[in-house]
Amino acid sequence: MSSHALNLHDFTRAELAALMSAWDLSPVHAARLWNYLYYEREDNIAAMIDLPVRLRTRLEAETTLGRLPVARETHSSDGFTRKYLLALADGHRIETVLMRYTGRTTACVSSQVGCAMGCVFCATGQMGYTRHLTTGEIVAQAVHVDRVLRATAAETPALAEAGHGSPHHRHERLRNIVLMGMGEPLHNYDAVMKAIDILRDSSGMALGAKKICISTVGVVPGIIRLADENRPMHLAVSLHGATQAERLALVPAARAWPLDMLMDACRYYTTKLGRRIFFEWTLIEGKNDGPDQAHAVGALLRGMPAQVNLIPLNPTAGYAGAPSENAAAKKFQAILADYGLPCTVRQRRGIDIGAGCGQLAVAE
Ligand code: SAH
Ligand code: SF4
């Protein structure tokens, strides 16, 4: 297969129809092909027997299904988390995480190889930036996780019974996606939004917009664009510091997009869309987990439709800080409650396999 082959996961349904039309084929075949890609999750063109032979031959010659081979798979002892090291066609690798707790199935998807933002406590930031992922590479991660869920259901009849649809498709489906893997999604805006459009397509994976969360370090132009384009997904903004100086010490991107500018963009977003923003706060013992900081966050976000997610620091090779004690997290949460801010403390999962927030990294 040529390395210049078209990746079928790069195409929206309309684009696939246009390709078929350019190849002088009926739109019926575009619909069937789409069905194979996103309903059957077929991973072999030869097995797409509802397509004319002529089309299958051409697809085999000129396209790739974009499947990402698993270089390594690790399962957490918590029983709920699996991490996949996936190989890209150019030899780079990325990580994707499957989480199955609280009755939900969620894929934590990467948007870049590495990350340019350099947050000091993040393993992805510590590895530096290599490149953006393509739309097809982002879509393929979700398709991979969905295939895993289908295979798992086949092994476990009880799960299959709980599934929906025809007997053939009776399996646990992927329902939620968080763009919280490797990379900064709003730094790779176009590819990420197109991938989400493909995954939301109602005759394909049909993921709900409200089941998708984009997490950003605070790329201001991206936040404004999300608002202007009226994108219906959830938005999470990684805050970590409630003053410019404290935030800058942890998040170098705050130099380009200072706190004032970020908060203006967030208010623009919540006002324009009438929706809340989730603010993420990595709790580092003795650094940003004290009552003073909690009061500063409360004052900063007061009156905004906002919810705060506290994430006790996960260990990474390049940062010496420690996670906050549970008591400090609870106190932080209680102070925010006094400001009328709902606040959750994220459960620590998958830490033993390096699948927790900010732990994803790949040795290049
Ligand atoms: N680039 C995006 C999304 C990926 S990181 C962003 O920064 O928002 C997802 C979340 O994990 C972010 O809130 C990030 O700040 C947090 N995080 C990074 N490193 C972490 C660590 N070592 N422990 C806990 N959370 C971390
Ligand atoms: Fe990049 Fe997010 Fe990690 Fe910061 S926390 S380095 S933005 S992936």
Coordinates of C-alpha atoms and ligand atoms in Angstrom, one line a residue:
M1 CA 0.0 0.0 0.0
S2 CA 1.3 3.4 -0.9
S3 CA 2.2 5.7 2.0
H4 CA 0.3 8.4 0.1
A5 CA -2.9 6.3 0.3
L6 CA -6.0 8.2 1.3
N7 CA -7.0 7.5 4.8
L8 CA -10.8 6.7 4.8
H9 CA -11.1 8.0 8.4
D10 CA -10.2 11.5 7.1
F11 CA -13.5 11.7 5.2
T12 CA -16.8 13.0 6.4
R13 CA -19.8 11.2 5.0
A14 CA -20.3 14.0 2.5
E15 CA -16.7 13.9 1.4
L16 CA -16.9 10.1 1.0
A17 CA -19.9 10.6 -1.3
A18 CA -18.0 13.2 -3.3
L19 CA -15.1 10.7 -3.7
M20 CA -17.4 8.0 -4.9
S21 CA -19.0 10.4 -7.3
A22 CA -15.5 11.4 -8.6
W23 CA -14.8 7.7 -9.1
D24 CA -18.1 7.4 -11.1
L25 CA -19.8 5.3 -8.5
S26 CA -23.3 5.6 -7.2
P27 CA -23.9 7.4 -3.8
V28 CA -25.4 4.0 -2.6
H29 CA -21.9 2.7 -2.4
A30 CA -20.7 5.7 -0.4
A31 CA -23.5 4.9 2.1
R32 CA -22.5 1.3 2.2
L33 CA -18.8 2.1 2.7
W34 CA -19.7 4.5 5.5
N35 CA -21.7 1.8 7.1
Y36 CA -18.8 -0.6 6.9
L37 CA -16.5 1.9 8.5
Y38 CA -18.7 3.2 11.3
Y39 CA -21.4 0.7 11.9
E40 CA -19.8 -2.7 11.1
R41 CA -16.3 -1.3 12.1
E42 CA -15.0 -3.6 9.4
D43 CA -11.2 -3.7 9.2
N44 CA -10.7 -5.5 6.0
I45 CA -11.7 -4.1 2.6
A46 CA -11.9 -7.6 1.0
A47 CA -14.6 -8.4 3.5
M48 CA -16.8 -5.5 2.3
I49 CA -18.8 -7.9 0.1
D50 CA -21.7 -5.5 -0.4
L51 CA -19.4 -3.2 -2.4
P52 CA -18.8 -3.9 -6.1
V53 CA -15.5 -5.7 -6.8
R54 CA -14.3 -2.7 -8.9
L55 CA -14.7 -0.4 -5.9
R56 CA -13.0 -2.8 -3.5
T57 CA -10.1 -3.2 -5.9
R58 CA -9.7 0.6 -6.1
L59 CA -10.1 1.1 -2.4
E60 CA -7.4 -1.5 -1.8
A61 CA -5.1 0.2 -4.2
E62 CA -5.6 3.8 -3.3
T63 CA -6.9 4.0 0.3
T64 CA -6.2 2.7 3.8
L65 CA -8.7 2.0 6.5
G66 CA -6.5 3.9 8.9
R67 CA -6.5 1.3 11.6
L68 CA -3.8 1.9 14.2
P69 CA -2.0 -1.2 15.2
V70 CA -1.7 -1.8 19.0
A71 CA 2.0 -1.7 19.9
R72 CA 1.3 -2.4 23.6
E73 CA -1.8 -2.9 25.7
T74 CA -1.8 -2.5 29.5
H75 CA -4.6 -3.1 32.0
S76 CA -4.8 -1.3 35.3
S77 CA -5.2 -3.3 38.5
D78 CA -8.3 -1.1 39.2
G79 CA -10.0 -3.3 36.6
F80 CA -11.6 -0.2 34.9
T81 CA -8.7 1.3 32.8
R82 CA -6.9 0.1 29.8
K83 CA -4.1 1.9 28.0
Y84 CA -3.3 1.4 24.3
L85 CA 0.0 2.4 22.7
L86 CA -1.0 2.8 19.1
A87 CA 1.4 2.9 16.1
L88 CA 1.0 5.7 13.5
A89 CA 1.9 5.0 9.9
D90 CA 5.0 7.2 10.1
G91 CA 6.5 5.3 13.1
H92 CA 5.4 7.7 15.8
R93 CA 3.2 6.4 18.6
I94 CA 0.4 7.7 20.7
E95 CA -1.6 6.6 23.7
T96 CA -5.3 6.2 24.0
V97 CA -7.1 5.2 27.2
L98 CA -10.3 3.3 27.7
M99 CA -12.1 4.0 31.0
R100 CA -15.1 1.9 32.1
Y101 CA -16.1 3.2 35.5
T102 CA -19.3 4.8 36.9
G103 CA -21.3 2.8 34.4
R104 CA -19.8 4.7 31.4
T105 CA -17.5 3.9 28.6
T106 CA -15.1 6.7 27.8
A107 CA -12.2 7.0 25.4
C108 CA -9.5 9.4 26.4
V109 CA -8.2 10.4 23.0
S110 CA -4.9 12.1 21.9
S111 CA -4.8 15.1 19.5
Q112 CA -1.0 15.5 19.0
V113 CA 2.2 13.5 19.2
G114 CA 3.6 15.3 22.3
C115 CA 2.6 18.8 23.1
A116 CA 4.0 22.2 22.6
M117 CA 2.5 23.8 25.7
G118 CA 5.1 22.6 28.2
C119 CA 3.1 22.4 31.4
V120 CA 5.7 21.5 34.0
F121 CA 3.8 18.6 35.7
C122 CA 2.6 16.9 32.5
A123 CA 4.4 13.9 31.0
T124 CA 3.2 14.8 27.5
G125 CA 4.5 18.4 27.9
Q126 CA 7.8 17.0 29.2
M127 CA 8.3 15.1 25.9
G128 CA 7.9 18.2 23.7
Y129 CA 6.0 18.6 20.5
T130 CA 6.4 16.3 17.5
R131 CA 3.4 16.9 15.3
H132 CA -0.4 17.3 15.0
L133 CA -2.5 14.2 14.5
T134 CA -4.6 14.0 11.4
T135 CA -8.4 13.8 11.5
G136 CA -8.1 10.1 10.5
E137 CA -5.7 9.4 13.4
I138 CA -8.1 10.9 15.9
V139 CA -11.1 9.1 14.5
A140 CA -9.2 5.8 14.5
Q141 CA -8.6 6.0 18.2
A142 CA -12.3 6.1 18.9
V143 CA -13.0 3.4 16.4
H144 CA -10.3 1.3 18.1
V145 CA -11.8 1.7 21.5
D146 CA -15.2 0.8 20.2
R147 CA -13.9 -2.3 18.6
V148 CA -12.3 -3.3 21.9
L149 CA -15.6 -2.9 23.6
R150 CA -17.3 -5.0 21.0
A151 CA -14.7 -7.8 21.4
T152 CA -15.0 -7.6 25.2
A153 CA -18.7 -8.0 25.0
A154 CA -18.3 -11.0 22.9
E155 CA -16.1 -12.6 25.6
T156 CA -18.7 -11.6 28.3
P157 CA -22.2 -12.6 27.4
A158 CA -23.7 -10.7 30.2
L159 CA -22.3 -7.5 28.7
A160 CA -23.5 -8.4 25.3
E161 CA -27.0 -8.9 26.7
A162 CA -27.0 -5.4 28.1
G163 CA -26.1 -4.0 24.6
H164 CA -28.6 -2.7 22.1
G165 CA -29.6 -3.3 18.5
S166 CA -29.6 -6.4 16.4
P167 CA -27.9 -9.6 17.8
H168 CA -24.9 -8.9 15.6
H169 CA -24.4 -5.5 17.1
R170 CA -25.2 -6.4 20.7
H171 CA -22.2 -5.0 22.4
E172 CA -21.1 -2.3 24.9
R173 CA -20.7 0.8 22.8
L174 CA -18.4 3.7 23.1
R175 CA -20.5 6.6 24.3
N176 CA -18.1 9.3 25.7
I177 CA -15.0 10.9 24.4
V178 CA -12.7 13.2 26.2
L179 CA -9.9 15.1 24.4
M180 CA -7.6 14.8 27.3
G181 CA -5.0 12.5 26.0
M182 CA -1.7 13.6 24.6
G183 CA -1.6 17.1 23.1
E184 CA -3.5 20.4 23.1
P185 CA -6.7 19.9 21.1
L186 CA -7.3 23.6 20.3
H187 CA -3.7 23.9 18.9
N188 CA -4.9 21.3 16.3
Y189 CA -8.3 22.9 15.9
D190 CA -9.3 21.9 12.4
A191 CA -8.3 18.3 12.5
V192 CA -10.0 17.8 15.9
M193 CA -13.3 19.5 14.9
K194 CA -13.5 17.5 11.8
A195 CA -12.8 14.2 13.7
I196 CA -15.6 15.2 16.1
D197 CA -18.0 15.9 13.2
I198 CA -17.2 12.4 11.8
L199 CA -17.7 10.7 15.2
R200 CA -21.0 12.6 15.8
D201 CA -22.5 11.6 12.4
S202 CA -25.9 10.2 13.2
S203 CA -25.5 7.3 10.7
G204 CA -22.1 6.4 12.0
M205 CA -20.7 6.3 15.5
A206 CA -23.4 8.8 16.5
L207 CA -21.7 10.1 19.6
G208 CA -23.7 12.8 21.3
A209 CA -22.2 16.3 21.4
K210 CA -22.8 16.4 25.2
K211 CA -20.8 13.2 25.5
I212 CA -17.7 14.8 24.1
C213 CA -15.4 17.0 26.2
I214 CA -12.6 19.2 24.8
S215 CA -10.0 20.1 27.4
T216 CA -7.7 23.1 26.7
V217 CA -4.8 24.6 28.5
G218 CA -6.4 27.9 27.6
V219 CA -5.7 28.6 23.9
V220 CA -7.7 31.8 23.7
P221 CA -8.3 32.0 19.9
G222 CA -9.6 28.4 20.0
I223 CA -12.1 29.2 22.8
I224 CA -13.4 32.2 20.9
R225 CA -13.7 30.1 17.8
L226 CA -15.7 27.4 19.6
A227 CA -18.1 30.1 20.8
D228 CA -18.4 31.8 17.4
E229 CA -18.9 28.4 15.7
N230 CA -21.5 27.5 18.3
R231 CA -19.9 24.1 18.9
P232 CA -22.1 22.1 21.2
M233 CA -19.5 20.0 23.0
H234 CA -18.5 20.4 26.6
L235 CA -15.4 22.6 27.2
A236 CA -12.9 22.2 30.0
V237 CA -10.3 24.8 30.7
S238 CA -7.1 23.9 32.7
L239 CA -6.6 26.6 35.2
H240 CA -4.1 25.4 37.9
G241 CA -3.4 29.0 39.1
A242 CA -5.7 31.9 40.0
T243 CA -3.2 34.7 39.5
Q244 CA -1.2 35.3 36.4
A245 CA 2.1 34.7 38.2
E246 CA 1.1 31.4 39.9
R247 CA -0.4 30.1 36.7
L248 CA 2.6 31.0 34.6
A249 CA 4.9 29.1 36.9
L250 CA 3.0 25.9 36.0
V251 CA 1.6 26.7 32.5
P252 CA 4.1 28.4 30.2
A253 CA 1.3 29.0 27.7
A254 CA 0.0 31.6 30.1
R255 CA 2.6 33.9 28.6
A256 CA 0.9 33.9 25.2
W257 CA -2.6 33.9 26.7
P258 CA -2.5 35.7 30.1
L259 CA -5.1 34.9 32.8
D260 CA -7.1 38.2 32.1
M261 CA -7.4 37.4 28.4
L262 CA -8.3 33.8 29.2
M263 CA -11.1 34.8 31.6
D264 CA -12.4 37.3 29.0
A265 CA -12.6 34.5 26.5
C266 CA -14.3 32.2 28.9
R267 CA -16.9 34.8 29.8
Y268 CA -17.4 35.4 26.0
Y269 CA -18.0 31.6 25.6
T270 CA -20.4 31.2 28.5
T271 CA -22.4 34.3 27.6
K272 CA -22.6 33.6 23.9
L273 CA -23.5 29.9 24.3
G274 CA -25.3 30.1 27.6
R275 CA -23.3 27.1 28.8
R276 CA -21.0 26.5 31.7
I277 CA -17.3 25.7 31.5
F278 CA -15.5 23.1 33.5
F279 CA -12.3 24.3 35.1
E280 CA -9.6 21.8 35.8
W281 CA -7.2 22.3 38.7
T282 CA -4.3 19.9 39.3
L283 CA -3.8 19.9 43.0
I284 CA -0.1 20.0 44.0
E285 CA 0.7 19.7 47.6
G286 CA 1.9 22.9 49.2
K287 CA 1.9 24.6 45.8
N288 CA -1.7 25.4 44.7
D289 CA -3.8 23.5 47.2
G290 CA -4.1 25.9 50.1
P291 CA -7.2 27.8 51.3
D292 CA -5.8 31.1 49.9
Q293 CA -5.7 29.6 46.4
A294 CA -9.2 28.2 46.9
H295 CA -10.5 31.6 47.8
A296 CA -8.7 33.1 44.8
V297 CA -10.4 30.6 42.5
G298 CA -13.7 31.3 44.1
A299 CA -13.3 35.1 43.6
L300 CA -12.1 34.5 40.0
L301 CA -15.0 32.3 38.9
R302 CA -17.8 33.7 41.1
G303 CA -20.9 34.4 39.1
M304 CA -19.8 32.4 36.1
P305 CA -21.6 29.3 35.1
A306 CA -18.7 27.1 36.0
Q307 CA -17.8 23.8 37.6
V308 CA -14.4 22.9 39.0
N309 CA -12.7 19.5 38.7
L310 CA -9.9 19.0 41.1
I311 CA -7.3 16.5 39.9
P312 CA -4.7 15.4 42.6
L313 CA -1.3 15.4 40.9
N314 CA -0.3 12.2 39.2
P315 CA 3.4 11.3 39.2
T316 CA 5.5 12.0 36.2
A317 CA 9.3 11.6 35.7
G318 CA 10.0 15.2 35.1
Y319 CA 8.3 16.8 38.1
A320 CA 8.9 16.4 41.7
G321 CA 5.7 17.7 43.2
A322 CA 3.4 15.5 45.3
P323 CA -0.4 15.1 45.1
S324 CA -2.5 16.9 47.8
E325 CA -3.7 15.1 50.8
N326 CA -7.4 14.1 50.6
A327 CA -8.1 16.5 53.5
A328 CA -6.7 19.4 51.5
A329 CA -8.7 18.5 48.5
K330 CA -11.9 18.3 50.6
K331 CA -11.2 21.7 52.2
F332 CA -10.5 23.2 48.7
Q333 CA -13.8 21.8 47.6
A334 CA -15.7 23.2 50.6
I335 CA -14.3 26.7 50.1
L336 CA -15.4 26.7 46.4
A337 CA -18.9 25.5 47.6
D338 CA -19.1 28.7 49.7
Y339 CA -18.7 30.7 46.4
G340 CA -21.5 28.7 44.8
L341 CA -19.1 26.7 42.7
P342 CA -19.9 23.0 42.2
C343 CA -16.7 21.1 42.5
T344 CA -15.7 17.4 42.1
V345 CA -12.4 15.7 43.0
R346 CA -11.5 13.3 40.2
Q347 CA -11.0 9.7 41.2
R348 CA -7.5 8.5 40.6
R349 CA -7.6 5.6 38.2
G350 CA -5.0 3.9 36.0
I351 CA -2.1 5.4 37.8
D352 CA -0.3 2.1 38.1
I353 CA -0.1 1.9 34.2
G354 CA 0.6 5.6 33.7
A355 CA -2.9 6.2 32.2
G356 CA -3.9 8.9 34.7
C357 CA -4.3 12.6 33.6
G358 CA -1.0 14.0 32.4
Q359 CA 0.8 10.7 32.5
L360 CA 0.6 9.9 28.8
A361 CA 4.0 10.0 27.1
V362 CA 5.9 7.9 24.6
A363 CA 9.6 7.6 24.4
E364 CA 10.6 8.7 20.9
Ligands
SAH1 N1 -3.9 19.7 26.7 C1 -5.2 19.7 27.3 C2 -5.8 18.3 27.5 C3 -4.8 17.2 28.0 S1 -4.4 17.2 29.7 C4 -5.2 20.4 28.7 O1 -4.1 20.7 29.1 O2 -6.2 20.7 29.2 C5 -5.8 16.8 30.6 C6 -5.8 17.3 32.0 O3 -4.8 16.7 32.8 C7 -5.5 18.8 32.1 O4 -6.3 19.5 32.9 C8 -4.1 18.8 32.6 O5 -3.7 20.0 33.3 C9 -4.1 17.6 33.6 N2 -2.8 17.2 34.0 C10 -1.6 17.2 33.3 N3 -0.6 16.6 33.9 C11 -1.2 16.2 35.1 C12 -0.6 15.4 36.2 N4 0.6 15.1 36.3 N5 -1.5 15.1 37.2 C13 -2.8 15.5 37.2 N6 -3.3 16.1 36.2 C14 -2.5 16.5 35.1
SF4_2 FE1 -0.1 19.9 26.8 FE2 -2.3 19.7 28.3 FE3 0.0 18.5 29.0 FE4 -0.2 21.1 29.2 S1 -1.3 19.6 30.4 S2 1.6 20.0 28.3 S3 -1.4 21.5 27.4 S4 -1.2 18.0 27.2

